[in-house]
Amino acid sequence: MFNLFRNEWRKLWAKKSSWILLLIAAVISGLTAWGAKALNTSFTVGTNGAATGGSTGAIKAADAFSSIFSSGAAFVVIFAIVMTAIIITEEFAKNTIKILLTRPYSRHAILFSKLLASFAYLVVSLLTIYVVAALFTGAFFGFGGLDKVVGHGMNSWLYGLADVGVNVLSSMFYLSMVFVLAAGMRSQGLAITFSILMQLVLGIFSGLLDVLMTTKKWYWIKWNPFNLMAYNPLSSSQATGAAALNVWGWLIGLVIYIAIFYLIADYIFNRRDVSLS
């Protein structure tokens, strides 16, 4: 299994697109920092709960760090979806799946190694943007403000790492759904297009379910996967009462849904006719 993962990891980073997409996300973070400094913007970020208004440099630095990271992380998620779709569909598009199957590896192991590779790419990319955001924040606003407590008793450094963890879990839900789509497709273009459209459609669908939950009082809807994906345990602006989620419910629910979608993808991948590739 380790050899399979190492092979997938090397193939993923051998693609120029892996580096280019990560560079684009870093550039976007830099542009966010530059634009904020140029416009002297007072950041108002709903995710960290820090006070705003531009009264102190520390507040500006803390909010700037969160905004700079969020802007880059949003694109990292999209790019991770793209790379995940590519590493699955290319095996059939290039007929390399037949070569893989001649080796002593099962289809289960092959697909799981791709899951680990896409997961690792997501984590490494988010940590890279975390470092980039910290550097740009220090360059434009100073590093001193990052030591201030911004929420949940954490300073910006720790809060940013917690934000990375939240992004990883929420994004893994997206990636598990991409696995389902890509496992049955041969065209990389279609797989990428449908995967990105899926992210947009799910956001709209999640909003509609929230409206239905509050108007009809169907609070069991809060356990739908789209609501879990949108939930942020770091945010202070969450639903209350019967519609509220807690951290453990969110975590367990996401893991269950990720496992379900991955098993569906594994079923499709294992029953796909290789002779048609």
Short mmCIF file of C-alpha atoms in Angstrom, two decimals:
data_model
loop_
_atom_site.label_atom_id
_atom_site.label_comp_id
_atom_site.label_asym_id
_atom_site.label_seq_id
_atom_site.Cartn_x
_atom_site.Cartn_y
_atom_site.Cartn_z
CA MET A 1 0.00 0.00 0.00
CA PHE A 2 2.83 2.40 0.84
CA ASN A 3 4.41 1.81 -2.56
CA LEU A 4 1.09 2.56 -4.26
CA PHE A 5 0.66 5.76 -2.26
CA ARG A 6 4.23 6.85 -2.99
CA ASN A 7 3.64 6.21 -6.69
CA GLU A 8 0.43 8.26 -6.70
CA TRP A 9 2.10 11.02 -4.70
CA ARG A 10 4.98 11.25 -7.16
CA LYS A 11 2.65 11.23 -10.17
CA LEU A 12 0.54 13.96 -8.64
CA TRP A 13 3.45 16.33 -8.01
CA ALA A 14 5.03 15.45 -11.36
CA LYS A 15 2.13 17.27 -12.99
CA LYS A 16 2.83 20.92 -13.69
CA SER A 17 -0.81 21.69 -12.94
CA SER A 18 -0.31 20.68 -9.28
CA TRP A 19 2.33 23.36 -8.81
CA ILE A 20 0.61 25.96 -10.98
CA LEU A 21 -2.71 25.68 -9.12
CA LEU A 22 -0.99 25.92 -5.74
CA LEU A 23 0.94 28.96 -6.98
CA ILE A 24 -2.30 30.59 -8.13
CA ALA A 25 -3.81 30.12 -4.65
CA ALA A 26 -0.70 31.68 -3.10
CA VAL A 27 -0.85 34.62 -5.49
CA ILE A 28 -4.52 35.17 -4.64
CA SER A 29 -3.60 35.28 -0.96
CA GLY A 30 -0.92 37.82 -1.75
CA LEU A 31 -3.32 39.97 -3.76
CA THR A 32 -5.78 39.87 -0.86
CA ALA A 33 -3.09 41.12 1.50
CA TRP A 34 -1.90 43.80 -0.91
CA GLY A 35 -5.42 45.00 -1.68
CA ALA A 36 -6.29 45.23 2.01
CA LYS A 37 -3.19 47.22 2.78
CA ALA A 38 -3.57 49.47 -0.25
CA LEU A 39 -7.19 50.26 0.56
CA ASN A 40 -6.53 50.40 4.31
CA THR A 41 -9.45 48.03 4.79
CA SER A 42 -10.70 47.16 8.25
CA PHE A 43 -11.33 43.44 8.04
CA THR A 44 -14.56 42.03 9.32
CA VAL A 45 -14.34 38.26 9.42
CA GLY A 46 -17.26 36.16 10.56
CA THR A 47 -15.19 33.07 11.28
CA ASN A 48 -12.90 34.23 14.05
CA GLY A 49 -15.16 36.44 16.11
CA ALA A 50 -12.39 39.03 16.65
CA ALA A 51 -13.40 42.63 17.19
CA THR A 52 -12.90 44.89 14.19
CA GLY A 53 -12.87 48.53 13.35
CA GLY A 54 -9.21 49.14 12.70
CA SER A 55 -8.55 50.56 16.18
CA THR A 56 -5.28 48.69 16.73
CA GLY A 57 -2.61 47.11 14.60
CA ALA A 58 -3.06 43.83 16.46
CA ILE A 59 -6.72 43.62 15.48
CA LYS A 60 -5.90 44.41 11.87
CA ALA A 61 -3.17 41.77 11.76
CA ALA A 62 -5.39 39.08 13.30
CA ASP A 63 -8.31 39.73 10.96
CA ALA A 64 -6.02 40.16 7.97
CA PHE A 65 -4.41 36.79 8.60
CA SER A 66 -7.80 35.07 8.70
CA SER A 67 -9.00 36.79 5.51
CA ILE A 68 -5.78 36.16 3.61
CA PHE A 69 -5.83 32.48 4.53
CA SER A 70 -9.54 32.12 3.72
CA SER A 71 -9.12 33.62 0.25
CA GLY A 72 -6.32 31.20 -0.65
CA ALA A 73 -7.96 28.21 1.04
CA ALA A 74 -11.16 28.66 -0.97
CA PHE A 75 -9.19 28.19 -4.19
CA VAL A 76 -7.17 25.32 -2.73
CA VAL A 77 -10.41 23.38 -2.21
CA ILE A 78 -11.42 23.93 -5.84
CA PHE A 79 -7.97 22.97 -7.10
CA ALA A 80 -7.92 19.85 -4.89
CA ILE A 81 -11.22 18.84 -6.49
CA VAL A 82 -9.66 19.31 -9.93
CA MET A 83 -6.55 17.25 -9.10
CA THR A 84 -8.65 14.49 -7.51
CA ALA A 85 -10.77 14.17 -10.63
CA ILE A 86 -7.63 14.05 -12.77
CA ILE A 87 -5.76 11.32 -10.85
CA ILE A 88 -8.77 9.00 -11.06
CA THR A 89 -9.94 9.54 -14.64
CA GLU A 90 -6.47 9.62 -16.19
CA GLU A 91 -5.94 5.92 -15.44
CA PHE A 92 -8.75 5.09 -17.85
CA ALA A 93 -8.12 7.96 -20.27
CA LYS A 94 -4.49 6.91 -20.74
CA ASN A 95 -5.12 3.17 -20.33
CA THR A 96 -2.59 2.99 -17.48
CA ILE A 97 -5.17 1.17 -15.34
CA LYS A 98 -4.36 -2.02 -17.23
CA ILE A 99 -0.70 -1.71 -16.28
CA LEU A 100 -1.61 -1.18 -12.64
CA LEU A 101 -3.84 -4.24 -12.62
CA THR A 102 -1.01 -6.45 -13.89
CA ARG A 103 0.77 -5.78 -10.61
CA PRO A 104 -0.16 -7.52 -7.34
CA TYR A 105 -2.56 -4.75 -6.29
CA SER A 106 -6.31 -4.91 -5.97
CA ARG A 107 -8.61 -2.21 -7.28
CA HIS A 108 -9.53 -1.47 -3.67
CA ALA A 109 -5.88 -0.71 -2.89
CA ILE A 110 -5.42 1.37 -6.05
CA LEU A 111 -8.40 3.60 -5.30
CA PHE A 112 -7.49 3.94 -1.63
CA SER A 113 -3.97 5.04 -2.54
CA LYS A 114 -5.52 7.76 -4.70
CA LEU A 115 -7.68 8.83 -1.76
CA LEU A 116 -4.58 9.13 0.43
CA ALA A 117 -2.74 11.07 -2.29
CA SER A 118 -5.60 13.55 -2.79
CA PHE A 119 -5.96 13.93 0.99
CA ALA A 120 -2.21 14.59 1.35
CA TYR A 121 -2.29 17.12 -1.51
CA LEU A 122 -5.15 18.96 0.20
CA VAL A 123 -3.37 19.05 3.58
CA VAL A 124 -0.02 20.14 2.13
CA SER A 125 -1.70 22.84 0.02
CA LEU A 126 -3.67 24.25 2.96
CA LEU A 127 -0.58 24.29 5.19
CA THR A 128 1.32 26.05 2.41
CA ILE A 129 -1.37 28.74 2.21
CA TYR A 130 -1.27 29.00 6.01
CA VAL A 131 2.45 29.81 5.85
CA VAL A 132 1.94 32.16 2.89
CA ALA A 133 -0.86 33.99 4.75
CA ALA A 134 1.34 34.38 7.82
CA LEU A 135 4.22 35.79 5.74
CA PHE A 136 2.01 38.27 3.91
CA THR A 137 0.35 39.30 7.17
CA GLY A 138 3.74 39.93 8.75
CA ALA A 139 4.95 41.85 5.71
CA PHE A 140 1.92 44.15 5.52
CA PHE A 141 0.59 44.29 9.09
CA GLY A 142 3.38 42.99 11.34
CA PHE A 143 3.71 39.70 13.18
CA GLY A 144 3.00 41.13 16.61
CA GLY A 145 -0.77 41.06 16.23
CA LEU A 146 -0.78 37.32 15.52
CA ASP A 147 0.01 36.60 19.18
CA LYS A 148 -3.28 38.15 20.31
CA VAL A 149 -6.21 35.90 21.31
CA VAL A 150 -8.86 35.96 18.56
CA GLY A 151 -11.28 33.21 19.58
CA HIS A 152 -11.73 30.08 21.69
CA GLY A 153 -8.72 31.10 23.77
CA MET A 154 -6.38 30.75 20.78
CA ASN A 155 -4.08 33.27 19.17
CA SER A 156 -4.00 33.71 15.39
CA TRP A 157 -1.31 31.04 14.92
CA LEU A 158 -3.30 28.31 16.69
CA TYR A 159 -6.62 29.54 15.36
CA GLY A 160 -5.24 29.36 11.82
CA LEU A 161 -4.14 25.76 12.33
CA ALA A 162 -7.59 24.91 13.69
CA ASP A 163 -9.06 26.55 10.59
CA VAL A 164 -6.84 24.33 8.44
CA GLY A 165 -8.28 21.28 10.23
CA VAL A 166 -11.86 22.43 9.66
CA ASN A 167 -11.14 23.05 5.97
CA VAL A 168 -9.58 19.60 5.61
CA LEU A 169 -12.59 17.79 7.05
CA SER A 170 -15.17 19.81 5.12
CA SER A 171 -13.18 19.46 1.89
CA MET A 172 -12.77 15.71 2.32
CA PHE A 173 -16.56 15.49 2.06
CA TYR A 174 -16.34 17.20 -1.34
CA LEU A 175 -13.49 14.96 -2.42
CA SER A 176 -15.41 11.81 -1.49
CA MET A 177 -18.22 12.94 -3.78
CA VAL A 178 -15.70 13.69 -6.52
CA PHE A 179 -14.50 10.10 -6.20
CA VAL A 180 -18.04 8.90 -6.91
CA LEU A 181 -18.28 11.05 -10.05
CA ALA A 182 -14.78 10.39 -11.37
CA ALA A 183 -14.87 6.63 -10.71
CA GLY A 184 -17.47 6.19 -13.44
CA MET A 185 -16.13 8.71 -15.98
CA ARG A 186 -13.44 8.47 -18.63
CA SER A 187 -13.29 12.12 -19.67
CA GLN A 188 -11.17 14.30 -17.41
CA GLY A 189 -12.92 17.43 -18.66
CA LEU A 190 -16.37 16.14 -17.78
CA ALA A 191 -15.23 14.88 -14.39
CA ILE A 192 -13.67 18.24 -13.52
CA THR A 193 -16.66 20.22 -14.82
CA PHE A 194 -19.24 18.15 -12.95
CA SER A 195 -17.15 18.19 -9.78
CA ILE A 196 -16.87 21.99 -9.72
CA LEU A 197 -20.55 22.42 -10.61
CA MET A 198 -21.37 20.00 -7.82
CA GLN A 199 -19.67 22.29 -5.30
CA LEU A 200 -21.72 25.27 -6.50
CA VAL A 201 -25.00 23.37 -6.61
CA LEU A 202 -24.48 21.87 -3.16
CA GLY A 203 -24.05 25.35 -1.69
CA ILE A 204 -27.41 26.42 -3.10
CA PHE A 205 -29.08 23.16 -2.06
CA SER A 206 -27.74 23.54 1.48
CA GLY A 207 -29.32 26.99 1.73
CA LEU A 208 -32.69 25.66 0.58
CA LEU A 209 -32.58 22.87 3.16
CA ASP A 210 -31.79 25.41 5.89
CA VAL A 211 -34.87 27.41 4.95
CA LEU A 212 -36.99 24.26 5.00
CA MET A 213 -35.60 23.27 8.38
CA THR A 214 -36.44 26.59 10.01
CA THR A 215 -39.83 27.15 8.38
CA LYS A 216 -41.17 23.61 8.73
CA LYS A 217 -39.38 22.90 12.03
CA TRP A 218 -37.91 19.73 10.53
CA TYR A 219 -34.82 19.83 12.69
CA TRP A 220 -33.72 16.35 11.66
CA ILE A 221 -32.65 17.98 8.38
CA LYS A 222 -29.65 19.40 10.24
CA TRP A 223 -28.00 15.99 9.83
CA ASN A 224 -28.01 16.21 6.04
CA PRO A 225 -24.44 16.07 4.66
CA PHE A 226 -24.63 19.55 3.13
CA ASN A 227 -25.40 21.15 6.48
CA LEU A 228 -22.53 19.26 8.10
CA MET A 229 -20.22 20.39 5.32
CA ALA A 230 -21.22 24.05 5.84
CA TYR A 231 -20.93 23.91 9.64
CA ASN A 232 -17.90 25.63 11.15
CA PRO A 233 -17.20 24.73 14.81
CA LEU A 234 -14.96 27.80 15.11
CA SER A 235 -17.72 30.24 14.21
CA SER A 236 -19.76 31.98 16.86
CA SER A 237 -22.70 32.50 14.48
CA GLN A 238 -24.23 29.03 14.42
CA ALA A 239 -27.79 27.80 14.67
CA THR A 240 -29.20 27.55 18.18
CA GLY A 241 -31.79 25.38 19.88
CA ALA A 242 -33.04 22.23 18.19
CA ALA A 243 -31.31 23.16 14.94
CA ALA A 244 -27.88 23.47 16.55
CA LEU A 245 -25.02 21.10 15.86
CA ASN A 246 -22.18 20.30 18.21
CA VAL A 247 -18.56 19.58 17.37
CA TRP A 248 -18.74 15.83 17.98
CA GLY A 249 -21.96 15.45 16.01
CA TRP A 250 -20.40 17.39 13.13
CA LEU A 251 -17.20 15.37 13.23
CA ILE A 252 -18.81 11.93 13.45
CA GLY A 253 -21.42 12.84 10.84
CA LEU A 254 -18.81 14.02 8.33
CA VAL A 255 -16.71 10.88 8.81
CA ILE A 256 -19.76 8.67 8.25
CA TYR A 257 -20.78 10.49 5.06
CA ILE A 258 -17.21 10.49 3.73
CA ALA A 259 -17.03 6.74 4.31
CA ILE A 260 -20.40 6.17 2.59
CA PHE A 261 -19.46 8.14 -0.54
CA TYR A 262 -16.06 6.52 -0.72
CA LEU A 263 -17.59 3.02 -0.51
CA ILE A 264 -19.96 3.95 -3.35
CA ALA A 265 -16.97 5.12 -5.42
CA ASP A 266 -15.09 1.92 -4.56
CA TYR A 267 -18.07 -0.15 -5.72
CA ILE A 268 -18.20 1.71 -9.06
CA PHE A 269 -14.43 1.59 -9.55
CA ASN A 270 -14.24 -2.15 -8.90
CA ARG A 271 -17.01 -3.00 -11.34
CA ARG A 272 -15.90 -0.77 -14.15
CA ASP A 273 -15.09 -2.62 -17.37
CA VAL A 274 -11.39 -2.11 -18.07
CA SER A 275 -11.66 -3.63 -21.54
CA LEU A 276 -13.61 -0.57 -22.68
CA SER A 277 -10.77 1.76 -21.72
#
